[in-house]
């Protein structure tokens, strides 16, 4: 067999092999093809690309897929503008829905002007770092450490720290993404419907009035709120008032009126809150001394 013949055979073999492989790929493409609704791309373009997870899905793409198959409603994207939500609804020919807005709330009102700091912490300026060193130095072991990890992880600038080292949530900006919930080493953040106007701003589990030596606005489990509320709306568990939000329709500001420390609060419709008339009036503006 001369060299020319050998080359022709080799070329023919490679061409035949290429044809066989190409046929296999074509067949595989037909057999394994997964149809994707082209509307998904269009809907995704109308979403904010925040990928925050506030809607209940891991990101905007899965949320767009859920909108197509009816799992979600457009209004469940709490980050999106109202106009964009309506545009999605119009495009899909569905109702935009009425999402129950949720916001993050902080179960602590013990700023440095009302809560004692027992030890001065020097180290990484992080709540998580401080919490690893004997709990962070605060007299109330459940209290906010005030170093702002929550604000640092908020992608929507919804959390700022006040003059007393407490996080303030801007309910207009808050999307209930849950980043603050995950980062707080004291588990002080909770996601609530804005319809939950009654809230216990404390997580202290110690019993009795002696706990007030550590924080002036602590819940002492005195149960006055329990007595003043409809049956089973508020109970106490582990020395802390607990609200049963399944009975939220029964909630009213009456529950906060006799709280002696102001640990239970009533949120208004503007993001602010108030304590009861019996609560302590804190006029101190300066931080308490350390120790």
XYZ file of N, CA and C in Angstrom:
873
model
N 0.865 -1.190 0.000
C 0.000 0.000 0.000
C 0.901 1.239 0.000
N 0.712 2.074 -1.029
C 1.586 3.255 -1.109
C 1.122 4.326 -0.129
N 1.920 5.365 0.013
C 1.659 6.442 1.004
C 0.375 7.192 0.679
N 0.058 7.437 -0.588
C -1.139 8.178 -0.983
C -2.392 7.436 -0.540
N -2.366 6.115 -0.783
C -3.526 5.300 -0.408
C -3.738 5.322 1.104
N -2.627 5.237 1.849
C -2.714 5.264 3.316
C -3.314 6.575 3.804
N -2.908 7.681 3.179
C -3.428 8.994 3.575
C -4.918 9.109 3.272
N -5.340 8.584 2.144
C -6.757 8.648 1.779
C -7.615 7.830 2.736
N -7.075 6.668 3.133
C -7.809 5.835 4.092
C -7.952 6.563 5.434
N -6.850 7.185 5.856
C -6.870 7.904 7.141
C -7.860 9.060 7.098
N -7.831 9.793 5.972
C -8.755 10.923 5.839
C -10.194 10.440 5.827
N -10.435 9.342 5.091
C -11.787 8.793 5.034
C -12.254 8.325 6.393
N -11.335 7.691 7.162
C -11.693 7.208 8.499
C -12.063 8.369 9.410
N -11.247 9.445 9.385
C -11.516 10.606 10.239
C -12.825 11.285 9.856
N -13.074 11.359 8.538
C -14.321 11.977 8.081
C -15.526 11.159 8.532
N -15.396 9.811 8.387
C -16.486 8.948 8.827
C -16.723 9.042 10.335
N -15.621 9.075 11.091
C -15.733 9.194 12.551
C -16.386 10.522 12.938
N -15.989 11.586 12.224
C -16.582 12.899 12.497
C -18.069 12.907 12.198
N -18.470 12.229 11.115
C -19.881 12.160 10.755
C -20.680 11.385 11.800
N -20.086 10.281 12.283
C -20.767 9.486 13.308
C -20.943 10.290 14.595
N -19.882 10.980 15.034
C -19.946 11.776 16.259
C -20.941 12.930 16.126
N -20.954 13.550 14.942
C -21.896 14.647 14.720
C -23.337 14.137 14.778
N -23.566 12.943 14.220
C -24.910 12.360 14.253
C -25.337 12.057 15.692
N -24.372 11.556 16.478
C -24.670 11.265 17.885
C -25.039 12.546 18.637
N -24.287 13.633 18.371
C -24.571 14.903 19.031
C -25.948 15.448 18.641
N -26.283 15.321 17.350
C -27.599 15.786 16.898
C -28.706 14.992 17.574
N -28.519 13.670 17.631
C -29.520 12.816 18.260
C -29.653 13.122 19.752
N -28.484 13.318 20.427
C -28.496 13.630 21.860
C -29.180 14.968 22.123
N -28.931 15.933 21.245
C -29.537 17.250 21.412
C -31.070 17.169 21.330
N -31.537 16.317 20.425
C -32.982 16.172 20.275
C -33.586 15.427 21.465
N -32.865 14.386 21.925
C -33.394 13.560 23.009
C -33.314 14.273 24.366
N -32.241 15.037 24.567
C -31.983 15.659 25.869
C -32.417 17.114 25.939
N -32.968 17.635 24.879
C -33.374 19.045 24.861
C -34.453 19.327 25.909
N -34.221 20.352 26.683
C -35.195 20.791 27.692
C -35.745 22.147 27.262
N -37.043 22.189 27.045
C -37.659 23.435 26.598
C -37.648 24.465 27.713
N -37.266 25.677 27.412
C -37.313 26.773 28.380
C -38.162 27.891 27.798
N -39.150 28.262 28.567
C -40.077 29.298 28.126
C -39.316 30.602 27.878
N -39.382 31.140 26.651
C -38.652 32.376 26.340
C -39.101 33.573 27.175
N -40.272 33.481 27.801
C -40.751 34.589 28.622
C -39.917 34.770 29.889
N -39.204 33.705 30.287
C -38.397 33.791 31.508
C -37.363 34.902 31.385
N -36.710 34.958 30.230
C -35.706 36.013 30.010
C -36.340 37.394 30.053
N -37.509 37.518 29.453
C -38.189 38.816 29.425
C -38.575 39.267 30.837
N -39.091 38.330 31.621
C -39.496 38.666 32.983
C -38.280 38.990 33.843
N -37.212 38.231 33.663
C -36.000 38.482 34.444
C -35.465 39.890 34.207
N -35.631 40.375 32.977
C -35.189 41.739 32.646
C -35.970 42.792 33.420
N -37.191 42.443 33.836
C -38.034 43.392 34.567
C -37.826 43.319 36.074
N -36.953 42.408 36.519
C -36.653 42.264 37.943
C -35.402 43.067 38.289
N -35.201 43.402 39.560
C -34.112 44.318 39.944
C -32.715 43.706 39.978
N -32.589 42.386 39.767
C -31.280 41.707 39.778
C -30.572 41.828 41.121
N -31.356 41.940 42.181
C -30.767 42.052 43.523
C -30.361 40.681 44.071
N -31.073 39.634 43.651
C -30.791 38.275 44.126
C -30.719 38.204 45.647
N -31.638 38.907 46.303
C -31.597 39.026 47.769
C -32.320 37.895 48.473
N -33.226 37.211 47.780
C -33.953 36.108 48.389
C -35.182 36.513 49.175
N -35.505 37.808 49.204
C -36.656 38.262 49.983
C -37.976 37.708 49.451
N -38.011 37.342 48.187
C -39.235 36.823 47.569
C -39.512 35.378 47.947
N -38.505 34.705 48.502
C -38.664 33.301 48.855
C -37.952 32.354 47.918
N -37.324 32.902 46.871
C -36.545 32.076 45.963
C -35.069 32.465 46.100
N -34.143 31.612 45.645
C -32.722 31.913 45.832
C -32.184 33.057 44.984
N -32.950 33.523 44.023
C -32.473 34.611 43.181
C -33.530 35.042 42.181
N -33.181 36.042 41.374
C -34.155 36.604 40.433
C -34.522 35.624 39.308
N -33.569 34.844 38.845
C -33.862 33.887 37.771
C -34.872 32.832 38.229
N -34.641 32.174 39.375
C -35.656 31.215 39.850
C -36.997 31.877 40.133
N -36.966 33.139 40.575
C -38.219 33.845 40.818
C -38.969 34.065 39.504
N -38.235 34.421 38.438
C -38.850 34.600 37.116
C -39.480 33.293 36.645
N -38.786 32.172 36.877
C -39.330 30.873 36.497
C -40.613 30.582 37.279
N -40.591 30.944 38.579
C -41.772 30.733 39.407
C -42.945 31.595 38.989
N -42.668 32.792 38.486
C -43.730 33.656 37.981
C -44.387 33.046 36.746
N -43.582 32.415 35.913
C -44.119 31.794 34.702
C -45.014 30.609 35.034
N -44.580 29.791 36.010
C -45.384 28.596 36.312
C -46.445 28.839 37.387
N -46.540 30.082 37.865
C -47.602 30.428 38.791
C -47.277 30.194 40.256
N -46.038 29.839 40.562
C -45.643 29.611 41.956
C -45.632 30.913 42.750
N -45.221 31.990 42.095
C -45.111 33.288 42.754
C -46.043 34.302 42.105
N -46.281 35.399 42.828
C -46.985 36.554 42.286
C -45.982 37.695 42.129
N -46.173 38.566 41.129
C -45.211 39.658 40.898
C -44.923 40.508 42.126
N -45.928 40.739 42.958
C -45.751 41.611 44.116
C -44.877 41.004 45.197
N -44.559 39.708 45.091
C -43.716 39.075 46.101
C -42.276 39.545 46.025
N -41.916 40.201 44.939
C -40.598 40.833 44.874
C -40.721 42.194 45.544
N -40.352 42.253 46.813
C -40.525 43.482 47.592
C -39.495 44.544 47.259
N -38.485 44.195 46.481
C -37.450 45.159 46.099
C -37.866 45.932 44.851
N -38.686 45.319 44.020
C -39.035 45.897 42.730
C -39.948 47.113 42.873
N -39.835 48.026 41.927
C -40.710 49.199 41.902
C -42.126 48.778 41.524
N -43.108 49.533 42.009
C -44.508 49.195 41.742
C -44.795 49.164 40.246
N -44.178 50.077 39.514
C -44.395 50.131 38.061
C -43.894 48.856 37.394
N -42.717 48.376 37.817
C -42.162 47.154 37.240
C -42.994 45.941 37.611
N -43.504 45.921 38.831
C -44.377 44.817 39.262
C -45.615 44.747 38.378
N -46.191 45.908 38.108
C -47.384 45.944 37.275
C -47.056 45.579 35.831
N -45.869 45.976 35.363
C -45.455 45.627 33.998
C -45.331 44.110 33.836
N -44.795 43.456 34.866
C -44.680 41.992 34.834
C -46.071 41.362 34.810
N -46.957 41.873 35.653
C -48.325 41.349 35.702
C -49.025 41.513 34.357
N -48.848 42.686 33.738
C -49.463 42.939 32.435
C -48.890 42.009 31.363
N -47.587 41.815 31.415
C -46.918 40.964 30.420
C -47.404 39.518 30.518
N -47.562 39.039 31.744
C -47.977 37.653 31.947
C -49.492 37.481 31.940
N -50.216 38.621 32.010
C -51.668 38.545 32.036
C -52.200 37.978 33.340
N -51.519 38.338 34.454
C -51.949 37.852 35.763
C -52.163 39.041 36.692
N -52.747 38.770 37.844
C -52.916 39.809 38.859
C -51.585 40.016 39.580
N -51.244 41.256 39.865
C -49.971 41.554 40.523
C -49.934 40.993 41.937
N -51.090 40.834 42.562
C -51.145 40.325 43.926
C -50.868 41.428 44.935
N -51.132 41.120 46.163
C -50.879 42.062 47.248
C -49.982 41.397 48.267
N -48.699 41.650 48.157
C -47.744 41.043 49.077
C -47.863 41.679 50.451
N -47.799 40.869 51.460
C -47.803 41.350 52.832
C -46.374 41.752 53.175
N -46.105 43.035 53.175
C -44.746 43.509 53.382
C -44.207 43.053 54.729
N -42.976 42.562 54.699
C -42.304 42.174 55.930
C -41.076 43.054 56.132
N -40.730 43.236 57.371
C -39.562 44.049 57.717
C -38.793 43.377 58.849
N -37.553 43.788 58.998
C -36.731 43.290 60.097
C -36.976 44.140 61.338
N -37.079 43.484 62.483
C -37.223 44.195 63.750
C -36.205 43.657 64.748
N -35.787 44.534 65.654
C -34.698 44.218 66.580
C -35.254 44.008 67.987
N -35.016 42.856 68.551
C -35.532 42.538 69.877
C -34.567 43.014 70.965
N -34.245 44.291 70.924
C -33.400 44.898 71.955
C -33.542 46.409 71.877
N -33.734 47.029 73.048
C -33.766 48.496 73.124
C -32.709 48.997 74.098
N -31.785 48.107 74.457
C -30.779 48.427 75.465
C -29.548 49.101 74.903
N -29.680 50.388 74.570
C -28.519 51.153 74.122
C -27.560 51.421 75.269
N -26.408 52.004 74.959
C -25.389 52.195 75.996
C -25.743 53.254 77.031
N -26.897 53.926 76.855
C -27.338 54.901 77.854
C -28.283 54.285 78.886
N -28.716 53.037 78.625
C -29.622 52.366 79.563
C -29.138 50.973 79.956
N -28.170 50.434 79.253
C -27.667 49.088 79.527
C -26.181 49.159 79.872
N -25.791 48.439 80.906
C -24.404 48.471 81.377
C -23.463 47.676 80.483
N -22.283 48.224 80.298
C -21.182 47.501 79.669
C -20.236 47.117 80.803
N -20.051 45.832 81.034
C -19.262 45.358 82.164
C -17.774 45.271 81.868
N -17.416 45.200 80.601
C -16.001 45.085 80.238
C -15.764 45.791 78.921
N -14.602 46.388 78.778
C -14.236 47.095 77.550
C -13.600 46.111 76.576
N -14.206 45.961 75.432
C -13.702 45.036 74.417
C -12.770 45.760 73.454
N -11.605 45.189 73.223
C -10.651 45.713 72.246
C -10.317 44.594 71.271
N -10.628 44.814 70.032
C -10.355 43.776 69.046
C -11.045 44.090 67.741
N -11.323 43.071 66.955
C -11.992 43.230 65.670
C -13.324 43.938 65.882
N -13.560 45.012 65.138
C -14.795 45.780 65.298
C -15.953 45.045 64.632
N -16.375 44.006 65.308
C -17.425 43.141 64.775
C -18.181 42.527 65.934
N -19.497 42.494 65.828
C -20.313 41.863 66.865
C -19.948 40.395 67.017
N -19.715 39.737 65.897
C -19.381 38.317 65.958
C -18.038 38.099 66.633
N -17.082 38.989 66.349
C -15.780 38.882 66.997
C -15.892 39.128 68.490
N -16.652 40.164 68.860
C -16.812 40.498 70.276
C -17.550 39.395 71.025
N -18.545 38.799 70.376
C -19.340 37.764 71.028
C -18.497 36.547 71.405
N -17.400 36.343 70.698
C -16.522 35.210 70.996
C -15.697 35.437 72.249
N -15.600 36.700 72.680
C -14.803 37.031 73.862
C -15.752 37.287 75.028
N -16.069 36.247 75.762
C -16.952 36.329 76.936
C -18.286 37.009 76.628
N -18.795 36.817 75.413
C -20.108 37.345 75.066
C -20.125 38.791 74.638
N -18.980 39.460 74.683
C -18.910 40.830 74.177
C -18.821 41.906 75.236
N -18.950 41.575 76.495
C -18.756 42.552 77.558
C -19.997 43.248 78.064
N -21.144 43.030 77.422
C -22.361 43.692 77.859
C -22.940 42.972 79.076
N -23.497 43.758 80.021
C -24.067 43.164 81.218
C -25.176 42.186 80.904
N -26.075 42.556 79.996
C -27.123 41.651 79.528
C -26.545 40.781 78.423
N -26.434 39.498 78.688
C -25.774 38.613 77.723
C -26.586 38.437 76.441
N -27.854 38.870 76.478
C -28.694 38.753 75.282
C -28.742 40.062 74.492
N -28.091 41.099 74.989
C -28.238 42.425 74.404
C -27.401 42.676 73.168
N -27.809 43.693 72.409
C -27.104 44.110 71.191
C -25.717 44.641 71.539
N -24.712 44.218 70.780
C -23.332 44.647 71.019
C -22.992 45.941 70.285
N -23.825 46.338 69.348
C -23.749 47.669 68.764
C -22.604 47.970 67.825
N -22.000 46.963 67.217
C -20.872 47.223 66.314
C -21.273 47.250 64.849
N -22.529 47.030 64.578
C -23.049 47.295 63.236
C -22.823 46.248 62.178
N -22.629 44.989 62.561
C -22.516 43.937 61.537
C -23.764 43.895 60.661
N -24.914 44.134 61.299
C -26.192 44.089 60.580
C -26.254 45.145 59.488
N -25.793 46.348 59.801
C -25.801 47.415 58.812
C -24.828 47.149 57.679
N -23.693 46.517 58.010
C -22.673 46.244 56.997
C -23.152 45.237 55.952
N -24.006 44.292 56.366
C -24.450 43.270 55.413
C -25.757 43.640 54.714
N -26.352 44.758 55.098
C -27.610 45.167 54.468
C -27.313 45.810 53.117
N -27.760 45.163 52.050
C -27.491 45.659 50.695
C -28.371 46.826 50.292
N -29.315 47.194 51.157
C -30.286 48.220 50.789
C -30.210 49.453 51.690
N -29.135 49.531 52.475
C -28.915 50.679 53.374
C -30.127 50.922 54.271
N -30.752 49.839 54.712
C -31.961 49.959 55.532
C -31.657 49.976 57.024
N -30.382 49.730 57.403
C -30.033 49.677 58.824
C -28.917 50.665 59.115
N -29.155 51.534 60.082
C -28.131 52.463 60.563
C -28.027 52.312 62.076
N -26.917 52.750 62.635
C -26.723 52.675 64.081
C -26.993 54.046 64.688
N -27.758 54.061 65.796
C -28.063 55.338 66.424
C -26.938 55.765 67.386
N -27.135 56.862 68.076
C -26.097 57.413 68.948
C -25.790 56.522 70.142
N -26.660 55.543 70.413
C -26.483 54.688 71.588
C -26.079 53.266 71.216
N -25.670 53.088 69.964
C -25.195 51.775 69.541
C -26.277 50.765 69.284
N -27.450 51.240 68.852
C -28.542 50.338 68.517
C -28.891 50.451 67.033
N -29.182 49.328 66.377
C -29.576 49.382 64.964
C -30.984 49.933 64.793
N -31.142 50.809 63.808
C -32.441 51.380 63.451
C -32.794 50.906 62.045
N -33.957 50.293 61.906
C -34.382 49.754 60.607
C -35.310 50.745 59.920
N -34.950 51.130 58.698
C -35.816 51.958 57.867
C -36.780 51.020 57.143
N -38.028 51.014 57.571
C -38.989 50.059 57.025
C -39.317 50.317 55.560
N -39.117 51.537 55.101
C -39.363 51.830 53.687
C -38.314 51.151 52.803
N -37.071 51.077 53.306
C -35.976 50.489 52.528
C -35.843 48.989 52.753
N -36.306 48.512 53.898
C -36.123 47.103 54.256
C -36.900 46.191 53.307
N -36.242 45.135 52.846
C -36.871 44.169 51.934
C -37.071 42.807 52.582
N -36.717 42.682 53.862
C -36.819 41.402 54.573
C -35.974 40.326 53.903
N -34.791 40.709 53.441
C -33.910 39.731 52.789
C -33.339 38.734 53.782
N -33.232 39.126 55.059
C -32.770 38.200 56.090
C -31.287 38.217 56.368
N -30.523 39.090 55.706
C -29.081 39.131 55.949
C -28.762 39.501 57.392
N -29.526 40.438 57.933
C -29.293 40.856 59.320
C -29.629 39.735 60.293
N -30.637 38.954 59.962
C -31.022 37.812 60.808
C -29.866 36.819 60.892
N -29.240 36.571 59.761
C -28.170 35.576 59.696
C -26.895 36.044 60.393
N -26.594 37.341 60.333
C -25.304 37.829 60.818
C -25.269 38.090 62.310
N -26.417 38.380 62.930
C -26.432 38.788 64.340
C -26.081 37.621 65.264
N -24.998 37.732 66.035
C -24.606 36.619 66.911
C -25.539 36.436 68.109
N -26.362 37.436 68.390
C -27.297 37.349 69.510
C -28.720 36.973 69.061
N -28.892 36.733 67.767
C -30.212 36.364 67.217
C -31.288 37.370 67.589
N -30.966 38.647 67.448
C -31.897 39.695 67.857
C -32.843 40.136 66.748
N -32.520 39.828 65.509
C -33.359 40.270 64.392
C -34.410 39.221 64.058
N -35.616 39.701 63.799
C -36.720 38.848 63.374
C -37.416 39.516 62.196
N -37.936 38.705 61.277
C -38.691 39.236 60.144
C -40.176 39.174 60.479
N -40.833 40.330 60.381
C -42.233 40.418 60.767
C -43.061 41.115 59.693
N -44.313 40.709 59.590
C -45.272 41.463 58.799
C -45.459 42.826 59.469
N -45.622 43.869 58.652
C -45.850 45.187 59.251
C -47.185 45.231 59.987
N -48.015 44.205 59.789
C -49.262 44.121 60.534
C -49.028 43.670 61.981
N -47.838 43.192 62.264
C -47.485 42.814 63.633
C -47.015 44.075 64.366
N -47.948 44.831 64.870
C -47.612 46.106 65.501
C -47.191 45.958 66.962
N -47.575 44.865 67.580
C -47.182 44.586 68.963
C -45.889 43.781 68.925
N -44.892 44.206 69.706
C -43.570 43.576 69.601
C -42.840 43.666 70.933
N -42.158 42.592 71.300
C -41.346 42.580 72.517
C -39.898 42.902 72.134
N -39.438 44.078 72.529
C -38.098 44.535 72.162
C -37.077 44.101 73.205
N -37.036 42.820 73.465
C -36.125 42.288 74.481
C -36.018 40.783 74.293
N -34.848 40.215 74.674
C -34.677 38.764 74.639
C -34.118 38.221 75.949
N -34.140 39.053 76.984
C -33.616 38.631 78.273
C -34.408 37.458 78.848
N -33.690 36.460 79.354
C -34.342 35.293 79.936
C -34.127 35.180 81.443
N -33.482 36.175 82.022
C -33.293 36.171 83.472
C -34.569 36.650 84.160
N -34.796 36.201 85.379
C -36.041 36.497 86.071
C -35.869 37.618 87.090
N -36.926 38.432 87.226
C -37.014 39.360 88.343
C -36.493 40.749 88.078
N -36.786 41.635 89.036
C -36.427 43.041 88.891
C -34.928 43.284 88.978
N -34.172 42.307 89.543
C -32.722 42.485 89.623
C -32.083 42.594 88.242
N -32.782 42.107 87.229
C -32.245 42.224 85.872
C -32.184 43.679 85.418
N -32.958 44.538 86.067
C -32.947 45.957 85.708
C -31.640 46.649 86.082
N -30.833 46.012 86.923
C -29.526 46.593 87.236
C -28.601 46.523 86.029
N -28.881 45.610 85.118
C -28.075 45.482 83.906
C -28.649 46.301 82.754
N -29.970 46.411 82.703
C -30.620 47.168 81.619
C -31.938 47.731 82.126
N -32.135 49.006 81.922
C -33.328 49.666 82.446
C -34.584 49.386 81.635
N -34.429 48.855 80.432
C -35.595 48.619 79.573
C -35.813 47.126 79.324
N -35.363 46.307 80.243
C -35.459 44.861 80.119
C -36.881 44.384 80.420
N -37.257 43.266 79.812
C -38.521 42.617 80.174
C -38.293 41.842 81.465
N -39.122 42.129 82.488
C -38.980 41.469 83.790
C -40.005 40.364 84.004
N -40.766 40.035 82.982
C -41.804 38.994 83.074
C -42.799 39.294 84.186
N -43.153 40.571 84.322
C -44.119 40.963 85.359
C -45.543 40.533 85.015
N -45.779 40.246 83.727
C -47.054 39.726 83.208
C -48.198 40.745 83.207
N -47.888 42.020 83.336
C -48.956 43.012 83.241
C -49.539 43.040 81.829
N -48.684 42.852 80.832
C -49.166 42.813 79.449
C -50.057 41.596 79.226
N -49.735 40.499 79.907
C -50.540 39.283 79.803
C -51.946 39.534 80.346
N -51.990 40.181 81.502
C -53.280 40.467 82.150
C -54.115 41.431 81.317
N -53.466 42.395 80.665
C -54.182 43.446 79.931
C -54.564 43.037 78.511
N -54.216 41.843 78.081
C -54.476 41.414 76.704
C -55.529 40.329 76.656
N -56.179 40.167 75.492
C -57.132 39.063 75.342
C -56.434 37.730 75.627
N -57.205 36.768 76.010
C -56.654 35.487 76.433
C -55.739 34.867 75.387
N -54.535 34.534 75.836
C -53.519 33.820 75.056
C -52.889 34.650 73.943
N -53.191 35.942 73.859
C -52.461 36.780 72.899
C -51.016 36.922 73.349
N -50.817 37.134 74.650
C -49.484 37.234 75.219
C -49.364 36.243 76.373
N -48.263 35.515 76.372
C -47.935 34.622 77.481
C -46.494 34.905 77.888
N -46.032 34.250 78.921
C -44.613 34.347 79.276
C -43.993 32.964 79.163
N -42.779 32.946 78.651
C -42.032 31.697 78.508
C -40.574 31.989 78.808
N -39.965 31.214 79.683
C -38.576 31.442 80.077
C -38.354 32.885 80.535
N -39.320 33.390 81.292
C -39.228 34.728 81.901
C -39.270 35.864 80.882
N -39.865 35.610 79.737
C -39.962 36.627 78.696
C -41.372 36.639 78.115
N -41.924 37.825 77.888
C -43.227 37.937 77.245
C -43.141 37.440 75.801
N -44.139 36.675 75.385
C -44.175 36.099 74.039
C -45.537 36.394 73.420
N -45.533 36.932 72.202
C -46.773 37.283 71.513
C -47.167 36.174 70.548
N -48.414 35.764 70.609
C -48.952 34.766 69.692
C -49.525 35.500 68.486
N -48.757 35.540 67.396
C -49.183 36.309 66.227
C -50.311 35.645 65.448
N -50.667 34.425 65.807
C -51.853 33.821 65.200
C -53.117 34.535 65.682
N -52.992 35.247 66.794
C -54.109 36.028 67.329
C -53.856 37.524 67.130
N -53.105 37.858 66.091
C -52.700 39.246 65.879
C -53.879 40.211 65.733
N -54.996 39.721 65.240
C -56.170 40.580 65.066
C -56.693 41.114 66.403
N -56.301 40.482 67.502
C -56.735 40.916 68.828
C -55.788 41.942 69.452
N -54.661 42.174 68.813
C -53.643 43.057 69.392
C -54.085 44.515 69.379
N -53.683 45.240 70.421
C -53.967 46.673 70.509
C -52.911 47.326 71.395
N -52.826 48.660 71.370
C -51.843 49.356 72.200
C -52.068 49.195 73.698
N -53.225 48.710 74.079
C -53.518 48.529 75.502
C -52.469 47.641 76.169
N -51.948 46.692 75.420
C -50.985 45.742 75.981
C -49.698 46.408 76.458
N -49.360 47.573 75.913
C -48.087 48.206 76.270
C -48.234 49.215 77.410
N -49.453 49.585 77.722
C -49.676 50.727 78.627
C -49.051 50.575 80.004
N -49.121 49.379 80.593
C -48.639 49.214 81.964
C -47.265 48.559 82.055
N -46.607 48.366 80.916
C -45.256 47.782 80.957
C -44.332 48.757 81.688
N -43.751 48.375 82.834
C -42.976 49.319 83.637
C -41.631 49.721 83.056
N -41.120 48.944 82.116
C -39.813 49.255 81.535
C -39.885 49.686 80.076
N -41.052 49.503 79.455
C -41.173 49.839 78.032
C -40.595 48.769 77.129
N -40.473 47.544 77.650
C -39.892 46.461 76.858
C -40.824 45.976 75.755
N -42.147 46.167 75.946
C -43.093 45.791 74.906
C -43.583 47.081 74.245
N -43.572 47.096 72.918
C -43.839 48.332 72.186
C -44.943 48.137 71.156
N -45.460 49.268 70.694
C -46.507 49.272 69.666
C -45.999 50.071 68.469
N -45.856 49.414 67.313
C -45.392 50.077 66.099
C -46.549 50.801 65.426
N -46.285 52.025 64.974
C -47.302 52.744 64.208
C -47.156 52.382 62.727
N -47.884 53.029 61.886
C -47.847 52.708 60.457
C -46.755 53.468 59.702
N -45.918 54.178 60.445
C -44.862 54.967 59.812
C -43.467 54.466 60.178
N -43.390 53.299 60.792
C -42.093 52.742 61.149
C -41.618 53.109 62.537
N -42.311 54.030 63.207
C -41.947 54.387 64.572
C -42.703 53.532 65.570
N -42.348 53.661 66.845
C -43.062 52.892 67.860
C -43.180 53.710 69.134
N -44.062 53.264 69.997
C -44.224 53.943 71.274
C -44.340 52.922 72.384
N -43.964 53.363 73.586
C -44.107 52.537 74.777
C -45.306 53.044 75.571
N -45.633 52.345 76.651
C -46.789 52.725 77.446
C -46.523 53.873 78.400
N -47.601 54.402 78.961
C -47.511 55.535 79.876
C -46.759 55.193 81.154
N -46.800 53.926 81.539
C -46.138 53.516 82.779
C -44.645 53.266 82.596
N -44.201 53.230 81.366
C -42.802 52.945 81.094
C -41.877 54.053 81.572
N -40.660 53.686 81.893
C -39.678 54.657 82.360
C -39.401 55.701 81.286
N -39.277 56.933 81.712
C -38.909 58.006 80.796
C -37.394 58.196 80.867
N -36.728 57.748 79.869
C -35.267 57.815 79.854
C -34.840 59.188 79.341
N -34.179 59.949 80.183
C -33.731 61.284 79.783
C -32.204 61.349 79.659
N -31.535 60.279 80.056
C -30.080 60.255 79.978
C -29.625 60.243 78.519
N -28.660 61.087 78.210
C -28.161 61.197 76.851
C -26.748 60.637 76.687
N -26.051 60.478 77.783
C -24.670 60.015 77.727
C -24.583 58.513 78.025
N -23.581 57.831 77.470
C -23.398 56.406 77.765
C -23.106 56.190 79.248
N -23.563 55.073 79.776
C -23.242 54.706 81.151
C -21.766 54.364 81.262
N -21.167 54.561 82.426
C -19.752 54.217 82.590
C -19.532 52.716 82.480
N -18.383 52.323 82.011
C -18.057 50.904 81.852
C -17.706 50.313 83.225
N -18.246 49.108 83.480
C -17.900 48.417 84.717
C -19.017 48.464 85.735
